[in-house]
Short mmCIF file of C-alpha atoms and ligand atoms in Angstrom, two decimals:
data_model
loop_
_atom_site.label_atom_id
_atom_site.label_comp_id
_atom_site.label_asym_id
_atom_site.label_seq_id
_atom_site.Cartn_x
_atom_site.Cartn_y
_atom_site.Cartn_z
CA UNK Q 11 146.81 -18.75 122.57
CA UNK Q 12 147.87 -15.67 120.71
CA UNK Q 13 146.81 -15.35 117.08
CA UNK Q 14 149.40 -14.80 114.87
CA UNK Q 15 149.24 -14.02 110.64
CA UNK Q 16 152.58 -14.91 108.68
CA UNK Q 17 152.43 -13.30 105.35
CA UNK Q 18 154.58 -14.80 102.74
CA UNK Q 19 154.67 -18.32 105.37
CA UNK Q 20 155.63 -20.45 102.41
CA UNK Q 21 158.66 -18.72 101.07
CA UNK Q 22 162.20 -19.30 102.94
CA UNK Q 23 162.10 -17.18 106.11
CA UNK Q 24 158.68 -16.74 106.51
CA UNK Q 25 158.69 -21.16 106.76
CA UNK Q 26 161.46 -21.68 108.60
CA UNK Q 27 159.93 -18.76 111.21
CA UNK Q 28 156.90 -20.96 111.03
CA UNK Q 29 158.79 -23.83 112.28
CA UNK Q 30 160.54 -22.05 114.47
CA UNK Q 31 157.47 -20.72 115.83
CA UNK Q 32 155.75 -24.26 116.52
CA UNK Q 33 159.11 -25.46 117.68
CA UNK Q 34 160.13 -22.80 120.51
CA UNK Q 35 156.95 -21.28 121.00
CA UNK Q 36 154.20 -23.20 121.28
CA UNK Q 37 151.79 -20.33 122.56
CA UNK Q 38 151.21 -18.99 118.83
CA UNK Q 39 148.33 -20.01 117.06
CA UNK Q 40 149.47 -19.69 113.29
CA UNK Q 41 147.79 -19.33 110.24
CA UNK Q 42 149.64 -18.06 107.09
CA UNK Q 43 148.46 -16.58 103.99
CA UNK Q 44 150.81 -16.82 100.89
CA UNK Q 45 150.05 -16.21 97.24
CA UNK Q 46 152.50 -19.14 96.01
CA UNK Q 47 153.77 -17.55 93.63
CA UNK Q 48 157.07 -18.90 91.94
CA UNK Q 49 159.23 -18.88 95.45
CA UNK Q 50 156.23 -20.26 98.00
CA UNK Q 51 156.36 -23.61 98.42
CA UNK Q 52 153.61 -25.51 100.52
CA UNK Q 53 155.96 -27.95 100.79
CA UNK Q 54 157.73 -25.95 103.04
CA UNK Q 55 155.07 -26.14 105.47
CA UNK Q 56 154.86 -30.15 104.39
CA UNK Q 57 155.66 -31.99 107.88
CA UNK Q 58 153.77 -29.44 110.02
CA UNK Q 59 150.76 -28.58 107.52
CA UNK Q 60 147.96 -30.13 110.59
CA UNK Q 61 149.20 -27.42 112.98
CA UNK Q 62 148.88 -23.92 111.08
CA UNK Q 63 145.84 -22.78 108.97
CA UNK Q 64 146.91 -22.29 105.32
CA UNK Q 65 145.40 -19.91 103.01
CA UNK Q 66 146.47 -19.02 100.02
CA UNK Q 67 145.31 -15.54 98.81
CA UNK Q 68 147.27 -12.40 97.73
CA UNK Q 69 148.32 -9.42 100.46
CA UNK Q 70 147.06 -6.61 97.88
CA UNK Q 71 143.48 -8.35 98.31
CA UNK Q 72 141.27 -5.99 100.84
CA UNK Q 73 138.59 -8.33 101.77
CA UNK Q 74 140.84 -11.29 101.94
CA UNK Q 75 143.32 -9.28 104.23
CA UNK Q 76 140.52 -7.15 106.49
CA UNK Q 77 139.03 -10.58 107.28
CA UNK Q 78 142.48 -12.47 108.22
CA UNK Q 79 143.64 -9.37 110.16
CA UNK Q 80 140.31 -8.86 111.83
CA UNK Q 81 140.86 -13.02 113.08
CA UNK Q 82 143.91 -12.15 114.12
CA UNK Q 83 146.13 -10.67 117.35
CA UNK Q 84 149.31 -9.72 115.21
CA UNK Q 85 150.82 -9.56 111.75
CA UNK Q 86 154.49 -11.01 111.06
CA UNK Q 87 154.28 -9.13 107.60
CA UNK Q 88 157.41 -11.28 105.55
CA UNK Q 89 155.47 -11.90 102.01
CA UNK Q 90 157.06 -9.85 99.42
CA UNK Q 91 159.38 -9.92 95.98
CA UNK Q 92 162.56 -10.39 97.01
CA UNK Q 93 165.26 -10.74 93.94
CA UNK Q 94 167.09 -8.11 92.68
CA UNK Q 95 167.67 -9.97 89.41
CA UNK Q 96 164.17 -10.31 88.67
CA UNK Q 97 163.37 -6.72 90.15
CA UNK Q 98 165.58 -5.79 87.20
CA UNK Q 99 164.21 -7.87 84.46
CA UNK Q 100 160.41 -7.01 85.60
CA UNK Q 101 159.67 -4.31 88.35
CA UNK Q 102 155.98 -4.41 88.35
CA UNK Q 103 155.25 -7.59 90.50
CA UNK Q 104 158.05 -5.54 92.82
CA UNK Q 105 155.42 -2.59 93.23
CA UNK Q 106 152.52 -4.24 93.48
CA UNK Q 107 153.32 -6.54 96.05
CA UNK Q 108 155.79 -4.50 98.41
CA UNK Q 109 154.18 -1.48 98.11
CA UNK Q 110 150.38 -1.82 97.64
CA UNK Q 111 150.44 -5.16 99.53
CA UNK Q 112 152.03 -3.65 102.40
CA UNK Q 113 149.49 -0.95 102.13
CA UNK Q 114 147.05 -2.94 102.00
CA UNK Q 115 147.98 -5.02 105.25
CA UNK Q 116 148.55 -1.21 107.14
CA UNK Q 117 144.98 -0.64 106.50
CA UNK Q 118 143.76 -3.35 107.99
CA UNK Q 119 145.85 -3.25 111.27
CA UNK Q 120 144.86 0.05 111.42
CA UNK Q 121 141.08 -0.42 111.04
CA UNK Q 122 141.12 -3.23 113.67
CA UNK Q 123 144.03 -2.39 116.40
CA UNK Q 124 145.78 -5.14 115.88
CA UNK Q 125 150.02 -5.36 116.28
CA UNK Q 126 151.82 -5.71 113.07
CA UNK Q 127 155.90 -6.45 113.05
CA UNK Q 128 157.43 -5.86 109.45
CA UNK Q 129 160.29 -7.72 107.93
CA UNK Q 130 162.67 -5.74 106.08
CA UNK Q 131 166.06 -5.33 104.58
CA UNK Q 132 169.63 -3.80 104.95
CA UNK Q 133 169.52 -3.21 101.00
CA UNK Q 134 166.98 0.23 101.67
CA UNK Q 135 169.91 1.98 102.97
CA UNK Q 136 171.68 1.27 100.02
CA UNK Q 137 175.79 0.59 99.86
CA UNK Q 138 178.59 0.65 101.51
CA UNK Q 139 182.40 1.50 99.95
CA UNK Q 140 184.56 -1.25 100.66
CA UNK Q 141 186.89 0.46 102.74
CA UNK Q 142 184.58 2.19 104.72
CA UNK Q 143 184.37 1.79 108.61
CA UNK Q 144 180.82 2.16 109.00
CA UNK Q 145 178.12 0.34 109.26
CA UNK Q 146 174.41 0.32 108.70
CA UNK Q 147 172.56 1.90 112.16
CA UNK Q 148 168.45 2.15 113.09
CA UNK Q 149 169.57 6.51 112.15
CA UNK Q 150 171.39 5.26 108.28
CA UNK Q 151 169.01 7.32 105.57
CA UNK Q 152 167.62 5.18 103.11
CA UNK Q 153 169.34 5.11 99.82
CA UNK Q 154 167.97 1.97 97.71
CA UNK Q 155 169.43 1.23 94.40
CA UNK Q 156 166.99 -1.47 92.87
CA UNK Q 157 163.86 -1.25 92.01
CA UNK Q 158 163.51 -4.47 94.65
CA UNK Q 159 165.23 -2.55 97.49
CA UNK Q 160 163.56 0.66 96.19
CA UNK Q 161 160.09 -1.09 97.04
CA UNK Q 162 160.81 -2.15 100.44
CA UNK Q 163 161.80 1.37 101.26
CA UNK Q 164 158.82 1.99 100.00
CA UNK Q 165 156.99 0.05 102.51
CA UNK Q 166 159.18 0.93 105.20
CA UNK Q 167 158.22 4.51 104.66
CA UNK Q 168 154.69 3.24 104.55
CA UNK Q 169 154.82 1.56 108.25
CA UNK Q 170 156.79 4.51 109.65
CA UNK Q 171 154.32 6.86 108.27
CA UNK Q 172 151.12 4.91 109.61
CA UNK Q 173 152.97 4.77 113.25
CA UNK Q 174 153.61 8.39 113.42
CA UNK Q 175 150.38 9.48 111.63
CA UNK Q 176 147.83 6.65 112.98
CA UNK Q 177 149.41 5.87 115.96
CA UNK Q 178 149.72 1.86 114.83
CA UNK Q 179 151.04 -0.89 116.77
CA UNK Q 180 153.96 -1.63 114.35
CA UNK Q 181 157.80 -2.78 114.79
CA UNK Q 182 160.43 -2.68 112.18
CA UNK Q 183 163.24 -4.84 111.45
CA UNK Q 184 165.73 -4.87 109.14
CA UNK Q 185 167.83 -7.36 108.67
CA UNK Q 186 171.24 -8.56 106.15
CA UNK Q 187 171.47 -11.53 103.51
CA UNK Q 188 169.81 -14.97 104.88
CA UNK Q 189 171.18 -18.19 104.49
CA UNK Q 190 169.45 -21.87 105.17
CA UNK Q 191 167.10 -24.37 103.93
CA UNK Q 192 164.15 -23.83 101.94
CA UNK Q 193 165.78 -20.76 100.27
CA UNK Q 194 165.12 -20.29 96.35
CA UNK Q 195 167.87 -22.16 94.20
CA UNK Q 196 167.84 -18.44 92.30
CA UNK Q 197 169.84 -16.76 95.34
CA UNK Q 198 173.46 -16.66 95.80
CA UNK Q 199 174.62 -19.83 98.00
CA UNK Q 200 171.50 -22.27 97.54
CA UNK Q 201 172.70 -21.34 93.63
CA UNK Q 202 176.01 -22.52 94.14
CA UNK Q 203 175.66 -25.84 95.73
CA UNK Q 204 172.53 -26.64 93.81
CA UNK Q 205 175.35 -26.16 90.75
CA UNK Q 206 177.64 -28.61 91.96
CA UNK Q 207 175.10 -30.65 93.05
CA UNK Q 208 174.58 -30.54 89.36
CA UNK Q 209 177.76 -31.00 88.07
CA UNK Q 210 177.64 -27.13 86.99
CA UNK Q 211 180.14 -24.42 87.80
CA UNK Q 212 179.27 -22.19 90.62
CA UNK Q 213 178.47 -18.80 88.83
CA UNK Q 214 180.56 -15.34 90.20
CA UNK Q 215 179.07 -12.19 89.15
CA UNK Q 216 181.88 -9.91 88.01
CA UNK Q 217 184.94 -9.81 90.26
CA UNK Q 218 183.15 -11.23 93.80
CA UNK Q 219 184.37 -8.67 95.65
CA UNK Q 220 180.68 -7.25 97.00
CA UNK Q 221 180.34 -8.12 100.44
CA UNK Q 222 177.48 -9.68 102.51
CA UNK Q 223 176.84 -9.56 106.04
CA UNK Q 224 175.36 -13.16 106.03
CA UNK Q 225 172.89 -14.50 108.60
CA UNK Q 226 171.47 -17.92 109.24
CA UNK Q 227 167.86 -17.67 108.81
CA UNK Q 228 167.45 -19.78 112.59
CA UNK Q 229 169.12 -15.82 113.94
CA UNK Q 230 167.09 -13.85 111.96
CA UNK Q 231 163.94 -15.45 113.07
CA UNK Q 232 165.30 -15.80 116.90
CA UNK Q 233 165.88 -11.88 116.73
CA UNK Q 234 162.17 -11.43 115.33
CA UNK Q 235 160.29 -13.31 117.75
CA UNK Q 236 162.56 -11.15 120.32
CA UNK Q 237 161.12 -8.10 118.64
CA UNK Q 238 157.88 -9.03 118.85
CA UNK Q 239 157.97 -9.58 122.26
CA UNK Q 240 160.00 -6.75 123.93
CA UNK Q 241 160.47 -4.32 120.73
CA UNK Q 242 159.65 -1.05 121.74
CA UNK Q 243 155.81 -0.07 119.28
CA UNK Q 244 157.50 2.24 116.79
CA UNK Q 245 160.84 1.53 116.69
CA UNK Q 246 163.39 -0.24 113.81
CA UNK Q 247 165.79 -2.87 114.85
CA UNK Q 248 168.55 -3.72 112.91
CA UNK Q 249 169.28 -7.39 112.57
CA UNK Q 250 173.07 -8.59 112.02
CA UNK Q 251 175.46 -11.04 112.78
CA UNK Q 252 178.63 -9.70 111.85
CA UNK Q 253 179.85 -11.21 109.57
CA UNK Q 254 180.32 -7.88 107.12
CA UNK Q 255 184.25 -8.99 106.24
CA UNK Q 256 183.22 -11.93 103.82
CA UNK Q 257 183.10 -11.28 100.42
CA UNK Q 258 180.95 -13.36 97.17
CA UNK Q 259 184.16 -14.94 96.23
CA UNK Q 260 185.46 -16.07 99.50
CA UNK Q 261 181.78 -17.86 100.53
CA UNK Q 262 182.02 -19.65 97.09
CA UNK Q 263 185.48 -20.75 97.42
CA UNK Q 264 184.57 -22.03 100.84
CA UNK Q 265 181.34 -23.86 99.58
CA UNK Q 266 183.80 -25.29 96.56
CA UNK Q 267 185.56 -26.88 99.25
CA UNK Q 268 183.50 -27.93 101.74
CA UNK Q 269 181.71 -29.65 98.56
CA UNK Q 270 185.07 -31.59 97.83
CA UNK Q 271 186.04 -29.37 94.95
CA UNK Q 272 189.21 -26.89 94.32
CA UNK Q 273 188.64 -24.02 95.40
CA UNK Q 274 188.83 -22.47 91.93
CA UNK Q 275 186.15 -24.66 90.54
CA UNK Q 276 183.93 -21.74 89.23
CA UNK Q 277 183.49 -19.34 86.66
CA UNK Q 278 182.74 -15.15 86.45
CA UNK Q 279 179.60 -14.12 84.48
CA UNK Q 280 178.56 -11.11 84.13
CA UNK Q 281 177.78 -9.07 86.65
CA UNK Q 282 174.73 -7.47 88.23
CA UNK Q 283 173.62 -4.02 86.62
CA UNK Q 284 173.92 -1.27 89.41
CA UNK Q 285 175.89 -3.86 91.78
CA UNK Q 286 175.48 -2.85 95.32
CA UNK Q 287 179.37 -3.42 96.69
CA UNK Q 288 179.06 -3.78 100.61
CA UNK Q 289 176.25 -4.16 103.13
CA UNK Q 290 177.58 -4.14 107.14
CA UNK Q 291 175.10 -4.06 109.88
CA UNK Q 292 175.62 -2.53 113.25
CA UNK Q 293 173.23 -4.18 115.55
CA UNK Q 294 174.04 -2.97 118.98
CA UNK Q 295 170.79 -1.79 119.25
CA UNK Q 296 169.04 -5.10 119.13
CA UNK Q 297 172.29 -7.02 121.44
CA UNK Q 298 171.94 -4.19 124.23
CA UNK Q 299 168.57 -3.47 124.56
CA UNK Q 300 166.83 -7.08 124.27
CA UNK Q 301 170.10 -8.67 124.65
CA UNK Q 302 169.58 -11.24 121.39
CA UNK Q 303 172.67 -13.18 120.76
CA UNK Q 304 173.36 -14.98 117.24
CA UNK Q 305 174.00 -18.59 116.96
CA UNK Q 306 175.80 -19.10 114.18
CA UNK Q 307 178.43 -16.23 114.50
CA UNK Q 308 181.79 -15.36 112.45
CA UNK Q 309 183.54 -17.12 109.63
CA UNK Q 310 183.54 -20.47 111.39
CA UNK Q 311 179.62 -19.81 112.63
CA UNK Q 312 179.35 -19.49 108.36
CA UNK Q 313 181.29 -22.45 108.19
CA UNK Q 314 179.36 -24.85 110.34
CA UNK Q 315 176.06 -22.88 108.73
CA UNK Q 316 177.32 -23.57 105.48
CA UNK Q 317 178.17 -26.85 105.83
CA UNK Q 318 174.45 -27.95 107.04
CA UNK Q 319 172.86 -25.64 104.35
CA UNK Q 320 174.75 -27.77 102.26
CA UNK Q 321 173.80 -31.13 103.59
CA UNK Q 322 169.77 -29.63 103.73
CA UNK Q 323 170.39 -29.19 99.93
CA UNK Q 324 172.23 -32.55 99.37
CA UNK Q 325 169.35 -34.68 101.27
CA UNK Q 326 166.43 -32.79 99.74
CA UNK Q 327 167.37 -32.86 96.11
CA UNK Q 328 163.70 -33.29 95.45
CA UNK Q 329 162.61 -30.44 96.68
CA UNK Q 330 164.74 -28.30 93.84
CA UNK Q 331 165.70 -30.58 91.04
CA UNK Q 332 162.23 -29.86 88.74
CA UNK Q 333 162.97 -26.01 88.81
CA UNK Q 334 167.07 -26.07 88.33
CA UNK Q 335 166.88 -26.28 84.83
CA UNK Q 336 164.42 -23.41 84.50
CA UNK Q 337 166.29 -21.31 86.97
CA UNK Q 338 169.38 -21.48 84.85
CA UNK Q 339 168.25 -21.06 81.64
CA UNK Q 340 166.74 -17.32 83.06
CA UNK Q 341 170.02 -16.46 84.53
CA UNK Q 342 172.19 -18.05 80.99
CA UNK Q 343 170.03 -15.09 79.25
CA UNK Q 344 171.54 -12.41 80.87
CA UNK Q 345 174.90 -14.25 80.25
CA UNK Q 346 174.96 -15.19 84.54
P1 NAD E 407 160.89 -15.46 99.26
O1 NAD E 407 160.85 -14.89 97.89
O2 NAD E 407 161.59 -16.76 99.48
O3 NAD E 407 159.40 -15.66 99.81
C1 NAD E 407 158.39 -14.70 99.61
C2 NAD E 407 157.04 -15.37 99.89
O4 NAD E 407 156.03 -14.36 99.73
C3 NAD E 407 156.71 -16.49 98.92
O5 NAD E 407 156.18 -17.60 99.62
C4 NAD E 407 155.66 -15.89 97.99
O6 NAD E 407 154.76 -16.84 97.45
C5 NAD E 407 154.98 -14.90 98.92
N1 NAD E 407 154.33 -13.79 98.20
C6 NAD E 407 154.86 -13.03 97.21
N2 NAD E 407 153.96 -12.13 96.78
C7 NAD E 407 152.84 -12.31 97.53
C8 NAD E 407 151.56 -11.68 97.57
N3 NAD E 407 151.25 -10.68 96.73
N4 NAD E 407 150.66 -12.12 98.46
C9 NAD E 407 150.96 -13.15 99.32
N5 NAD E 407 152.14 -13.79 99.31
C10 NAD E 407 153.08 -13.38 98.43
O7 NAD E 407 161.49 -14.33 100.18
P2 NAD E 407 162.39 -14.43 101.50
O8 NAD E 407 163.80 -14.46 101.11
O9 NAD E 407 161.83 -15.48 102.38
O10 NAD E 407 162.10 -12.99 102.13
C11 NAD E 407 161.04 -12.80 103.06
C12 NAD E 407 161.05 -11.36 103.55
O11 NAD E 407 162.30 -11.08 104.18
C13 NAD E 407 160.92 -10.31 102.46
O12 NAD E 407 160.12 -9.26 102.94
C14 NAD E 407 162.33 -9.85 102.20
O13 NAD E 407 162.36 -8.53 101.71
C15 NAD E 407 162.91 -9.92 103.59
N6 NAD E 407 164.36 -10.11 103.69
C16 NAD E 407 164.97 -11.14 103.01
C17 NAD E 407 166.33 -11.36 103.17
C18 NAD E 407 167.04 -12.50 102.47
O14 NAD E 407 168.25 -12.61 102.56
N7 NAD E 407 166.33 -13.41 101.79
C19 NAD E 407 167.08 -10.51 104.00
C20 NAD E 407 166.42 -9.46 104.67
C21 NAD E 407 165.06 -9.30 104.52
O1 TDX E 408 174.72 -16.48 90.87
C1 TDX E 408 174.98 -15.52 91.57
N1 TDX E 408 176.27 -15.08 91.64
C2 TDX E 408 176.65 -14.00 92.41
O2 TDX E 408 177.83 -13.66 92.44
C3 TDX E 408 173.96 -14.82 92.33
C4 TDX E 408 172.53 -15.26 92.26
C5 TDX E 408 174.36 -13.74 93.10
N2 TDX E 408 175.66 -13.34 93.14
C6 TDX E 408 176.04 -12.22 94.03
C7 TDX E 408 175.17 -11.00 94.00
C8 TDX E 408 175.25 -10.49 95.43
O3 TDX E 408 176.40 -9.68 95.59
O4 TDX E 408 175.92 -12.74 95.37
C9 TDX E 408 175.42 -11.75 96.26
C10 TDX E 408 174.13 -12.24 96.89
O5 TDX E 408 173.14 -12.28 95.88
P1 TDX E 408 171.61 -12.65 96.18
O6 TDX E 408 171.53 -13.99 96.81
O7 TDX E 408 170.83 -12.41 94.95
O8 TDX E 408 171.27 -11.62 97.34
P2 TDX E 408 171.20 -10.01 97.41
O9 TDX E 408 170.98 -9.41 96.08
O10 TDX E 408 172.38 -9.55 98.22
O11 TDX E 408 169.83 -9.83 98.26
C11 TDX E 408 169.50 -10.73 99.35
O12 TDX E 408 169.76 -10.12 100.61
C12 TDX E 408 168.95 -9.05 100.99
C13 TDX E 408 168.04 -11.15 99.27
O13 TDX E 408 167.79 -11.75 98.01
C14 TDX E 408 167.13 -9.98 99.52
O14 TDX E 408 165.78 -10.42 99.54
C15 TDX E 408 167.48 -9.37 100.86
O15 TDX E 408 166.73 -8.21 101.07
#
């Protein structure tokens, strides 16, 4: 069995690549370390708790981290703090964790050997103009624009500079806007259908023209393990399933109607302060060289991804009504 450490294991993508894990590859042994902080959830983990070793414990914590990464054969590094909104109401939690956390885990892979694969984002390369033709490549410089994407170019920079400089074991990915269960009710789509769920109006910052490249988590998690195995030590892989001509309005129409309401059934609020417009991903790189394909592919991929993100939310109304209330009063102070 190979020893793996999932960092942030009980927040969306890091649990649903610990099912995934147990599910298709059975040759991991898994323990995961998460702080629980507001967005982990150990009842994430809930149905398959017996087969992984929890711990919960904080990534900036140098003991903690030099003894899990000394038991360990590789680091999926996914823990970090991941909302722009809240990046912008309170940026220090962003540093701390992204940065020196990340730093801290580097230090510890590089003491004992071991193989670390970090989970990043399109948003360090910063925006695209609607109208332009290109997309975001392994070569794009970074250009972040919130303090949250600002942080995990940070970190980025940090991995990059402990390959070339230490010589670490370390892959890179970087990957567009997830979608799926077990994803906070603060983010975009589990927002929306958690609203009508709620007999709330979905909420459209500003005029909904920004655009997403939207992934189902299952394809971002397939394309990781893909990494892990065949990546090339040192390199970035970009992680996309183009679907870069969608924009915020047209995904909330569609989840108005495939919730049985018009498709006008939702309101503008203010909009997000330093608004990133489009994010596109080109991930040839990835498709040619370890030949990953996405499931869940174009706008009737987001469709039938939608539609069971929707039923996920629908049958587990437990698992977010208690925080729904809380969530919205946050957002109905910045008039969103
Ligand atoms: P999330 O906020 O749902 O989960 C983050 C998890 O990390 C939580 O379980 C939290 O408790 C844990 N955590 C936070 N600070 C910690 C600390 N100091 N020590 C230990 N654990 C800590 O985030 P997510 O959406 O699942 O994102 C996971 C990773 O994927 C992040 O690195 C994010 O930047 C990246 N990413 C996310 C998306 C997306 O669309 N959500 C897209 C591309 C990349
Ligand atoms: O209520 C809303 N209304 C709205 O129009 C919310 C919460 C968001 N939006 C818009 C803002 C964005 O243009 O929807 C888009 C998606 O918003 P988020 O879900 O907050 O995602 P985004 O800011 O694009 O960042 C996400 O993708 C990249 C993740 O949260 C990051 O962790 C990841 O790195």
């Amino acid at each position: 069995m190979t020893k793996m450490l999932v960092t942030g294991g009980a927040g969306f993508i890091g649990a649903n690549f610990v099912h995934y894990t147990l599910k298709h590859k059975p040759e991991y042994d898994v323990t995961v370390i998460d702080k629980l902080t507001y967005a982990g959830n150990p009842d994430n983990l809930k149905s398959i708790l017996d087969q992984v070793n929890f711990v919960t414990g904080d990534i900036c914590d140098r003991e903690l981290m030099d003894k899990l990464v000394a038991e360990t054969d590789i680091v999926v590094h996914f823990a970090a703090e991941s909302h722009n909104d809240n990046s912008l109401r309170e940026p220090w939690p962003f540093v701390e964790t992204n940065i020196i956390g990340t730093y801290t885990i580097l230090e510890a892979v590089r003491k004992h050997d071991k193989r670390l694969h970090h989970i990043s984002t399109d948003e360090v390369f910063g925006d695209l103009e609607l109208d332009d033709p290109n997309r975001f490549t392994e070569e794009t410089p970074y250009n972040p624009s919130s303090p949250y994407s600002s942080t995990k170019a940070g970190s980025d920079h940090l991995v990059r500079a402990w390959i070339r400089s230490f010589g670490i074991k370390a892959t890179i990915s970087n990957c567009s806007n997830n979608y799926g269960p077990y994803q906070h009710i603060e983010k975009f789509i589990p927002r929306q259908i958690t609203n009508i769920l709620s007999d709330i109006k979905p909420k459209l910052y500003g005029t909904g023209e920004q655009v997403r490249d939207w992934i189902h988590v299952d394809d971002h998690n397939s394309a990781v393990h893909l990494i892990i195995e065949q990546g090339k030590l040192g390199d970035t892989y970009i992680i996309g399933a183009d679907n870069d001509h969608v924009n915020n309005k047209a995904v909330i129409e569609l989840i108005c109607e495939l919730m049985g309401k018009g498709a006008d059934w939702y309101e503008h609020v203010n909009d997000r302060p330093g608004h990133d417009m489009r994010y596109a991903m080109n991930s040839t790189k990835l498709r040619t060289e370890l030949g990953w394909q996405p499931q869940y592919t174009d706008q009737d991929g987001m469709r039938n991804g939608l539609q069971a993100t929707i039923d996920w939310y629908t049958e587990n109304d437990e698992w977010w009504k208690a925080e729904k209330a809380k969530v919205e009063a946050k957002y109905a102070e910045q008039g969103q």
